[in-house]
Tab-separated table of C-alpha atoms and ligand atoms in Angstrom:
chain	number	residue	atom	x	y	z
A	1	UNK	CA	2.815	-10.141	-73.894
A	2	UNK	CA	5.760	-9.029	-76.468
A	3	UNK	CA	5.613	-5.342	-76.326
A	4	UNK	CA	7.613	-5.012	-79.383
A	5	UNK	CA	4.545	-5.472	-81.060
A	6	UNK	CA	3.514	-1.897	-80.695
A	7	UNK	CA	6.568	-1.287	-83.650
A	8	UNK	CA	4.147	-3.274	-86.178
A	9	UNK	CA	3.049	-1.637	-89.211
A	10	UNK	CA	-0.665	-1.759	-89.003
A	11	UNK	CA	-3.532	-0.096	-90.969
A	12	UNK	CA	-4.655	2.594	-88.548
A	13	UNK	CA	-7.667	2.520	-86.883
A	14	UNK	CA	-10.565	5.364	-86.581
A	15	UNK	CA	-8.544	5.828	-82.707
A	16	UNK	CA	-5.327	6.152	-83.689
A	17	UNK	CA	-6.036	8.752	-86.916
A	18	UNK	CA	-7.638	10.567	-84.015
A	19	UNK	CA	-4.454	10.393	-81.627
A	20	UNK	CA	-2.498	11.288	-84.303
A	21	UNK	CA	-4.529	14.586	-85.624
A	22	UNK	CA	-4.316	15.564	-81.639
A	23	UNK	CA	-0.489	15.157	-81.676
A	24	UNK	CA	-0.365	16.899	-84.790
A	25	UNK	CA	-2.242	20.388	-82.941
A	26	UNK	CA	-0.470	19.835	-79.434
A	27	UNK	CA	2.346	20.206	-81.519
A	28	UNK	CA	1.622	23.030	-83.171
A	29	UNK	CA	0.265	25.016	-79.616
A	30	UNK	CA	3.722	23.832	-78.307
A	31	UNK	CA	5.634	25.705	-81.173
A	32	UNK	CA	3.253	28.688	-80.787
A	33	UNK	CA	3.724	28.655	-76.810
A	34	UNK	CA	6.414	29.234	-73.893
A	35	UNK	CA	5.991	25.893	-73.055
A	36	UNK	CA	7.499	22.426	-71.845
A	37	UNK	CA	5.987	19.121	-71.349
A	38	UNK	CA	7.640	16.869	-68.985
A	39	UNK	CA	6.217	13.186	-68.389
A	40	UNK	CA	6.913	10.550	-66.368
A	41	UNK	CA	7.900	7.013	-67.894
A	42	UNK	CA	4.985	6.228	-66.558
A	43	UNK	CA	2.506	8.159	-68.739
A	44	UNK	CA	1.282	6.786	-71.949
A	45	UNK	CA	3.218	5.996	-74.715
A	46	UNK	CA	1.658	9.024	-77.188
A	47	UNK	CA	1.742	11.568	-73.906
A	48	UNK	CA	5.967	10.475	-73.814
A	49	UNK	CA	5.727	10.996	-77.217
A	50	UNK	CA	4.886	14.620	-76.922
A	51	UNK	CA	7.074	15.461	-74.335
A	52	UNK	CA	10.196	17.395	-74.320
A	53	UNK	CA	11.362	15.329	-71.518
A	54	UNK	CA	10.716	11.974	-69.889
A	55	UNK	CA	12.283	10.688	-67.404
A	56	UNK	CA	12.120	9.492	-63.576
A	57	UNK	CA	10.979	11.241	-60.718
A	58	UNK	CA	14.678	12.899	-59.414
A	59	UNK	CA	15.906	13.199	-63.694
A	60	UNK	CA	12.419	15.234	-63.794
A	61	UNK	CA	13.300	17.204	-60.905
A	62	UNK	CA	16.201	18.465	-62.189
A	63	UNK	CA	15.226	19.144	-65.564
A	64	UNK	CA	12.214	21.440	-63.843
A	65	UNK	CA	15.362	23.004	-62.139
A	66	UNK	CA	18.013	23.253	-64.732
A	67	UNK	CA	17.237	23.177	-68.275
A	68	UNK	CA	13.215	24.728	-68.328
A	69	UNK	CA	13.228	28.362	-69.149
A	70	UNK	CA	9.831	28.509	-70.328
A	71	UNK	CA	7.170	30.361	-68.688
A	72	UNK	CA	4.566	27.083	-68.348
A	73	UNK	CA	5.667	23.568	-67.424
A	74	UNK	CA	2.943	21.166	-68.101
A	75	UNK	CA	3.731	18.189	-65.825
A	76	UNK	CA	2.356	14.766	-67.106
A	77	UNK	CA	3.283	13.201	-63.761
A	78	UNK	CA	1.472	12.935	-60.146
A	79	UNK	CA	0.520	15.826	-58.096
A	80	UNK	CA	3.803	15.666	-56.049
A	81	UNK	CA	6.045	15.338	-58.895
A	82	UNK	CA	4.113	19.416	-59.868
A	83	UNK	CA	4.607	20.698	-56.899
A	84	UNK	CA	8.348	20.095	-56.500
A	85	UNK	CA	8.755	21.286	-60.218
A	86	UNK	CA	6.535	24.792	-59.137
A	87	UNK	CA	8.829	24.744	-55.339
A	88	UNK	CA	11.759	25.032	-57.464
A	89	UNK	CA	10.560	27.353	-60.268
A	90	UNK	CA	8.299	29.717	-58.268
A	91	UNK	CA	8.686	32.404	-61.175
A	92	UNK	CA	6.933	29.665	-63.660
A	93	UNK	CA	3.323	27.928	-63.945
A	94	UNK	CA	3.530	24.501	-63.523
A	95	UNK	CA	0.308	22.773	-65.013
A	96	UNK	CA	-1.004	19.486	-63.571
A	97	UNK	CA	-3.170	18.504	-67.337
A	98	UNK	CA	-5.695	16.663	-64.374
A	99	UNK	CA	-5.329	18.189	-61.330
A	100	UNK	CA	-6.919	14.717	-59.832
A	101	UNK	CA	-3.720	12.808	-60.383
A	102	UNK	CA	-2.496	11.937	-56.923
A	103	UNK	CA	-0.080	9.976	-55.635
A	104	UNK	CA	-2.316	7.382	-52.885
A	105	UNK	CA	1.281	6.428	-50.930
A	106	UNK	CA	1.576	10.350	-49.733
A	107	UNK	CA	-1.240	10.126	-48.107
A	108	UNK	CA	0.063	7.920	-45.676
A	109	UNK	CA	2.256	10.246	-44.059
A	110	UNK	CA	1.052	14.052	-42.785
A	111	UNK	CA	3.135	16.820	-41.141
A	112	UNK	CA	1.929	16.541	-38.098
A	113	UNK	CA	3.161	12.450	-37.914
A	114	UNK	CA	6.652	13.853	-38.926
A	115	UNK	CA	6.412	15.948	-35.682
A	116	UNK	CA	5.348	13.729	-33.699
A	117	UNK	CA	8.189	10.917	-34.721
A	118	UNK	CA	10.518	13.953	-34.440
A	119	UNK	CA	9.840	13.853	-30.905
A	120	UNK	CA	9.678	10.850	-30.441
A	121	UNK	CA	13.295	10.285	-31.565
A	122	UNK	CA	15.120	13.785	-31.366
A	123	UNK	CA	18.245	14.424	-33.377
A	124	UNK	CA	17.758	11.666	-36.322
A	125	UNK	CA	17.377	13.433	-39.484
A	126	UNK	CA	14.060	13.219	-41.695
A	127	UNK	CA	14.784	11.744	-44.716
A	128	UNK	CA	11.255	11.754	-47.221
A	129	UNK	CA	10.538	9.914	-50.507
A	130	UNK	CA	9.373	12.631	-52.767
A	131	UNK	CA	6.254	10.528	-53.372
A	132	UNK	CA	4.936	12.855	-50.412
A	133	UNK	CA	3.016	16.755	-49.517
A	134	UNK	CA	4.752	19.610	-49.667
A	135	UNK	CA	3.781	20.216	-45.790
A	136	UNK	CA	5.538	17.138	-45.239
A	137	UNK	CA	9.111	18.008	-47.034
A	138	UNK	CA	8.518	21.463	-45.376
A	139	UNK	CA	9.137	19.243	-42.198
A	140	UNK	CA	12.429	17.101	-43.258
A	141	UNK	CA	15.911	17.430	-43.800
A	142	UNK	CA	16.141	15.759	-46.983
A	143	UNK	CA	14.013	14.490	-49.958
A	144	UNK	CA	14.854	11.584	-51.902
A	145	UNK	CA	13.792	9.421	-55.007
A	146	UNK	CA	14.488	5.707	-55.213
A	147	UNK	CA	17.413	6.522	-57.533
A	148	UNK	CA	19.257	8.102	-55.217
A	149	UNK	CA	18.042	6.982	-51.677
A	150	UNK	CA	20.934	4.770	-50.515
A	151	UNK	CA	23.211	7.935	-50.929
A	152	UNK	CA	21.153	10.407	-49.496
A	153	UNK	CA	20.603	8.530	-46.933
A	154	UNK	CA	24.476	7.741	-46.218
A	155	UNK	CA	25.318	11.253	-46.613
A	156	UNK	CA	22.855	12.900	-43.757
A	157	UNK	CA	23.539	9.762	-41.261
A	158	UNK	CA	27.223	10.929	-41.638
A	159	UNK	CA	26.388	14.791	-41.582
A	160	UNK	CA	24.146	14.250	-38.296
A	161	UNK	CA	26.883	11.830	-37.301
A	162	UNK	CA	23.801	8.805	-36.307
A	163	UNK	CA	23.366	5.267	-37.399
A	164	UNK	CA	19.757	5.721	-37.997
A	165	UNK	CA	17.113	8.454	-39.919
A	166	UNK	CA	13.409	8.709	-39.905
A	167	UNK	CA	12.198	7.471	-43.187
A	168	UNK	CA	8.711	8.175	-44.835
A	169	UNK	CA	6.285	7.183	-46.558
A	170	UNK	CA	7.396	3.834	-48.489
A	171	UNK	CA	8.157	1.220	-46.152
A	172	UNK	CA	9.366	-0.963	-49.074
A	173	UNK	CA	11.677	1.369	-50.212
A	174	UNK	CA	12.684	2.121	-46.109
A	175	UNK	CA	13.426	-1.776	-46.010
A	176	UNK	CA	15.815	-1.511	-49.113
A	177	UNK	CA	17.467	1.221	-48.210
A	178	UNK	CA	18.090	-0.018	-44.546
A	179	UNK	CA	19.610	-3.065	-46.225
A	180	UNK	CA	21.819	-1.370	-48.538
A	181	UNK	CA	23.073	1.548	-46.083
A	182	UNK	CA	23.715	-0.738	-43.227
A	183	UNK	CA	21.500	2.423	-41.151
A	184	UNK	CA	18.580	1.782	-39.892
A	185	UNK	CA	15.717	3.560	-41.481
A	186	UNK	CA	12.634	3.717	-39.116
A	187	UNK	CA	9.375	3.762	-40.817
A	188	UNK	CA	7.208	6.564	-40.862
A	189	UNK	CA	4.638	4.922	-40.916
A	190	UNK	CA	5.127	1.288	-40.938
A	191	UNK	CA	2.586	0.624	-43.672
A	192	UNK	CA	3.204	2.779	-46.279
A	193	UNK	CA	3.344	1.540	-50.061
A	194	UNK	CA	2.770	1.590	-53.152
A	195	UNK	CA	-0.526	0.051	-54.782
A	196	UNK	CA	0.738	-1.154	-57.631
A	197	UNK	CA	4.460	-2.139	-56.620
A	198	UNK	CA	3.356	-3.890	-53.478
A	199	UNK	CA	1.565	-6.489	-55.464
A	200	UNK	CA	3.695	-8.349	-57.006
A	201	UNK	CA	4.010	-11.312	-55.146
A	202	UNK	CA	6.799	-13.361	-55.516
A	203	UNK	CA	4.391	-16.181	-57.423
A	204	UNK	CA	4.180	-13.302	-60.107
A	205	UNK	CA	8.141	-13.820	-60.151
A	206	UNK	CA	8.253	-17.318	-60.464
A	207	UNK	CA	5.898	-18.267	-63.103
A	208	UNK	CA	6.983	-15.591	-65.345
A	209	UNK	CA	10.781	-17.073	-64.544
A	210	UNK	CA	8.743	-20.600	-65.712
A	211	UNK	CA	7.175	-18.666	-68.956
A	212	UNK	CA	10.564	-16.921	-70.108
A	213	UNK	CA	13.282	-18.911	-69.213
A	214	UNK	CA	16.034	-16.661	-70.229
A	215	UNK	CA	14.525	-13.346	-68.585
A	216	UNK	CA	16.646	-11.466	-66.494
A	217	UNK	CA	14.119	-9.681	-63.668
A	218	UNK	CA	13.804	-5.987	-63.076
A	219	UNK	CA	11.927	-4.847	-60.234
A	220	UNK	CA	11.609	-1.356	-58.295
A	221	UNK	CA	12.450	-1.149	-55.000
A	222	UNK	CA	8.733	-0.392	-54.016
A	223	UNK	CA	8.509	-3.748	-54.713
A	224	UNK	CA	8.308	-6.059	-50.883
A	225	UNK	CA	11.406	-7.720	-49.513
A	226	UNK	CA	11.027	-11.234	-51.309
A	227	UNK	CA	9.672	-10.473	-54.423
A	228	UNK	CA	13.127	-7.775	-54.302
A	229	UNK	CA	15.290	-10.731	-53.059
A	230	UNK	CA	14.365	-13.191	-55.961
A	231	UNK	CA	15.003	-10.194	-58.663
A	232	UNK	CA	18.563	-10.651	-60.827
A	233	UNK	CA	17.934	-6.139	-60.275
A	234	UNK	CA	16.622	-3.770	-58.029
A	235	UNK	CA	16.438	-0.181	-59.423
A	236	UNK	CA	14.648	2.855	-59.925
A	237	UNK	CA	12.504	3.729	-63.139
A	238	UNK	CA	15.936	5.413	-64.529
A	239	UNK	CA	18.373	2.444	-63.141
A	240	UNK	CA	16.187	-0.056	-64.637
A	241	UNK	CA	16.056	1.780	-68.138
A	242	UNK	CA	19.855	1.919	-67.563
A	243	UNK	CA	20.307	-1.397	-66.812
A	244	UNK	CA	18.730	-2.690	-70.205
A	245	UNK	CA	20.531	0.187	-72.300
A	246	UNK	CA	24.160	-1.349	-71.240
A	247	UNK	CA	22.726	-5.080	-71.476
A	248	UNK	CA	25.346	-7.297	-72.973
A	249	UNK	CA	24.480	-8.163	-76.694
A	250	UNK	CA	23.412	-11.708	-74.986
A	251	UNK	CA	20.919	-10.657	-72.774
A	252	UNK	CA	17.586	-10.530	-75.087
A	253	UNK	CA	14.632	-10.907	-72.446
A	254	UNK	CA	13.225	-8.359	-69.487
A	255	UNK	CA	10.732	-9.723	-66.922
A	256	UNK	CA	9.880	-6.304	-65.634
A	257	UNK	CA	8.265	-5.752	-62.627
A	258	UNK	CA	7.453	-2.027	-62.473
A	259	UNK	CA	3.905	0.212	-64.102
A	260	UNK	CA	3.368	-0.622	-67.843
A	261	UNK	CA	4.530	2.829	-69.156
A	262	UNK	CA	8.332	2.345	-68.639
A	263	UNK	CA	8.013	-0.949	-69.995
A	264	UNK	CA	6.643	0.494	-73.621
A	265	UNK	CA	9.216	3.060	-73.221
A	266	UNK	CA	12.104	0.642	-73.225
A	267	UNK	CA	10.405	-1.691	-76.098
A	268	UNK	CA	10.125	1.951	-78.456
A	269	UNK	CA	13.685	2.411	-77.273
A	270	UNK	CA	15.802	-1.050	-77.585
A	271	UNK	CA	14.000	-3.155	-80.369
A	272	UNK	CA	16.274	-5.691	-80.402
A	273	UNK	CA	15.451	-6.660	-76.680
A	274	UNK	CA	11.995	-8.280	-75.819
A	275	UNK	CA	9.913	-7.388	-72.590
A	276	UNK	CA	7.156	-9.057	-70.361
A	277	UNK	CA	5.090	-7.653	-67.486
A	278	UNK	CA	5.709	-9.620	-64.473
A	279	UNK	CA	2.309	-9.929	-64.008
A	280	UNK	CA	-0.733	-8.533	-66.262
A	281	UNK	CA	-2.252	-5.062	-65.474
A	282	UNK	CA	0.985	-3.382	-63.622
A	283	UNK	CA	-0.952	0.332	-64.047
A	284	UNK	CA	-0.796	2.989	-62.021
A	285	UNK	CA	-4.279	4.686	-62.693
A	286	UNK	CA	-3.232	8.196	-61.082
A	287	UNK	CA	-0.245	8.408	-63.347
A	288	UNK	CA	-2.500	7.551	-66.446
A	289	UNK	CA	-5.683	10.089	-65.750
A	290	UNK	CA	-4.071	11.940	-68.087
A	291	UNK	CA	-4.649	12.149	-71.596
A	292	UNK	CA	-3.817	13.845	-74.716
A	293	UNK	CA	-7.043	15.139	-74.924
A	294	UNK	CA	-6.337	17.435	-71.711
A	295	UNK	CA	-3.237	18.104	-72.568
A	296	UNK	CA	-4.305	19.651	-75.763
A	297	UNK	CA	-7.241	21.581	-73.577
A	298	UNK	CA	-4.549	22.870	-71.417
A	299	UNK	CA	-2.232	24.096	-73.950
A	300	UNK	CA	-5.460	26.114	-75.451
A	301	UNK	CA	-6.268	27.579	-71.762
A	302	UNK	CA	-2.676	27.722	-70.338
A	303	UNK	CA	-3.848	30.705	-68.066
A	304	UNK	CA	-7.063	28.303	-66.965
A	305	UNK	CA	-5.817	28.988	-62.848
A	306	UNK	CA	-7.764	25.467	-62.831
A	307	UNK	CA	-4.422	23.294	-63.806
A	308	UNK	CA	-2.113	25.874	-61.537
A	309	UNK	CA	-0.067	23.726	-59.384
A	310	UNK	CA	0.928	26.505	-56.599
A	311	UNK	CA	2.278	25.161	-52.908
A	312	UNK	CA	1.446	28.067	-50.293
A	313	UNK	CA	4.485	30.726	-49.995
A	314	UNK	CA	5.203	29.437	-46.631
A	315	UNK	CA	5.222	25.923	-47.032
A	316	UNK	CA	7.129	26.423	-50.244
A	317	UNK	CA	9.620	28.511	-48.471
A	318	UNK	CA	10.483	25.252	-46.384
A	319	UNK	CA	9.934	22.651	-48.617
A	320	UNK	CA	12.780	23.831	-51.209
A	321	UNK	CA	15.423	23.390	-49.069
A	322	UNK	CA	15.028	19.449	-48.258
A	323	UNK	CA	14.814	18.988	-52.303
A	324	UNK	CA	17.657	21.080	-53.174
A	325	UNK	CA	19.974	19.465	-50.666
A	326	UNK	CA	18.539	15.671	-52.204
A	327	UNK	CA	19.692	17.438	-55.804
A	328	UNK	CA	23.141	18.716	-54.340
A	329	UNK	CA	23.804	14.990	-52.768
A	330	UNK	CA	22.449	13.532	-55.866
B	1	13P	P1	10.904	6.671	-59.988
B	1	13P	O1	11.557	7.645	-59.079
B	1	13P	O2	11.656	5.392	-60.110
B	1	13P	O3	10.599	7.306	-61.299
B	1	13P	O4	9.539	6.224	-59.336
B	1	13P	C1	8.492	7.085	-59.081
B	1	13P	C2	7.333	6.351	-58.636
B	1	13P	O5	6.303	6.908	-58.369
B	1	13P	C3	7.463	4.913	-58.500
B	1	13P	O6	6.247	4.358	-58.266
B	2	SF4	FE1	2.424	6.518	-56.487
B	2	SF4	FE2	2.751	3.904	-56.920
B	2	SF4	FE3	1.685	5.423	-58.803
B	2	SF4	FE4	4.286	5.621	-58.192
B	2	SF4	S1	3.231	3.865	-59.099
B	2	SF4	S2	2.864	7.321	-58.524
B	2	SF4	S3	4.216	5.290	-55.970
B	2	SF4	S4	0.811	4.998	-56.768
């Protein structure tokens, strides 16, 4: 499917004069309101649209920590992507616009595994994908996000002085890492992944290679080894954007093998380029249970304690210090 066909002109529909008269109010309660809306490139295109920010997971993270003043922060993301925005900005309300959106691959991993593979193997550092709880980063050493993963992992193997770290939940993203680092990342747990990453098979890659001749592949490094092997790029969310914003003039076509939303972001953003899904139906259905609908509802109840994302003071307490040192390394 050509993506750029979303930029079409087109008569519009009964839906979209809806969408658009709901844009039009959340506007107008954003203007009246100490708000910010942050969403993940992940999120629908009309949520992105409404946003003050989108970006990936760690340029999210330190957005929440650097440039929001306001009192709420609605958070058009996954439940662990709101709690480290409320971790670091315990003085503000960070808003989850449906508190059901979870993240399935941090449930692979709880705090009490992290203790017991801390005994297990005493003095390697705990390095966690933020795709996890807050109880478990209260356990680690150091977050990371598949941006910056390789360096955050080189940088505490050198600080502990080790050729090895714990690493949690994605296995995928352990296996890249290991390979990129040269240090041996040791699952926590060995099956951890990502739903909608892990299947892409490498089949996917080849007949869409077949169907667009020409198309450089993107793929995320949740993605498993082979399908990441037979990719012209490995990246995260942010890289990948990156990587098609400084294409060379020549390069026209994007096999992209990541969730739908950062793929409509990038056709919006570069209409000169063309994109395809590596294979149909790439959607991460916790990222899209939200809507504009709620986000309009929450904007009208913003003291509803309902969309409160709040992490326990004690928890919190721990967990900030894992994520700040990921955004120092960063
Ligand atoms: P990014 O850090 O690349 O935005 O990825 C987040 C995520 O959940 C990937 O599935
Ligand atoms: Fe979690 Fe995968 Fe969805 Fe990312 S795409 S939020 S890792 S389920």
């Amino acid at each position: 499917m050509f993506y750029n066909d979303i930029n079409c002109g087109t008569k519009l529909d009964d839906g979209l004069l809806k969408d658009n008269e709901i844009i039009a109010e959340i506007n107008s309660l954003k203007k009246q309101n100490d708000v910010t809306i942050l969403a993940h490139y992940y999120q629908s295109i009309e949520i992105q649209g409404i946003a003050d920010y989108v970006g990936d997971s760690l340029g999210l993270s330190k957005i929440a920590k650097e440039k929001t003043n306001s009192k709420y922060i609605i958070f058009a993301g996954v439940d662990f992507m709101a709690e480290t925005a409320s971790i670091l900005n315990q003085d503000k309300h960070v808003l989850l616009p449906n508190p059901e959106s979870c993240c399935p691959m941090a449930a692979y991993l709880t705090a009490e595994m992290v203790r017991e593979y801390k005994r297990k193997y005493p003095g390697l550092p705990v390095v966690t994908y933020v795709n996890s709880t807050a109880e478990v980063k209260a356990e680690s050493d150091v977050c990371c996000t598949s941006s910056n993963a390789v360096n955050v992992v080189k940088s505490i193997a050198k600080e502990f002085d080790v050729n090895s770290v714990l690493f949690g939940p994605d296995s995928n993203l352990a296996d890249y890492v290991e390979q990129q680092s040269n240090i041996k990342c040791i699952k926590m747990p060995e099956d951890g992944h990502c739903y909608v990453h892990s299947q892409i098979s490498v089949d996917d890659l080849k007949r869409s290679r077949e169907l667009i001749k020409d198309g450089l592949v993107l793929v995320h490094p949740e993605c498993v080894r082979e399908v990441r092997e037979l990719a012209d790029f490995v990246g995260s969310t942010a890289h990948m954007y990156n990587r098609v914003k400084n294409s060379k003039i020549e390069e026209k076509k994007f096999i992209i093998g990541t969730e739908d939303g950062l793929m409509k972001r990038m056709a919006e953003d570069f209409p000169d380029k063309q994109f395809y899904p590596i294979r149909e139906k790439l959607i991460c259905y916790n990222m899209k249970k939200h809507t504009l609908e709620l986000i309009k509802y929450v904007l009208e109840n913003l003291d509803d304690p309902m969309f409160e994302v709040k992490v326990p003071a004690e928890i919190a307490e721990k967990a900030i210090f894992p994520i700040v040192k990921m955004l120092e390394i960063s």
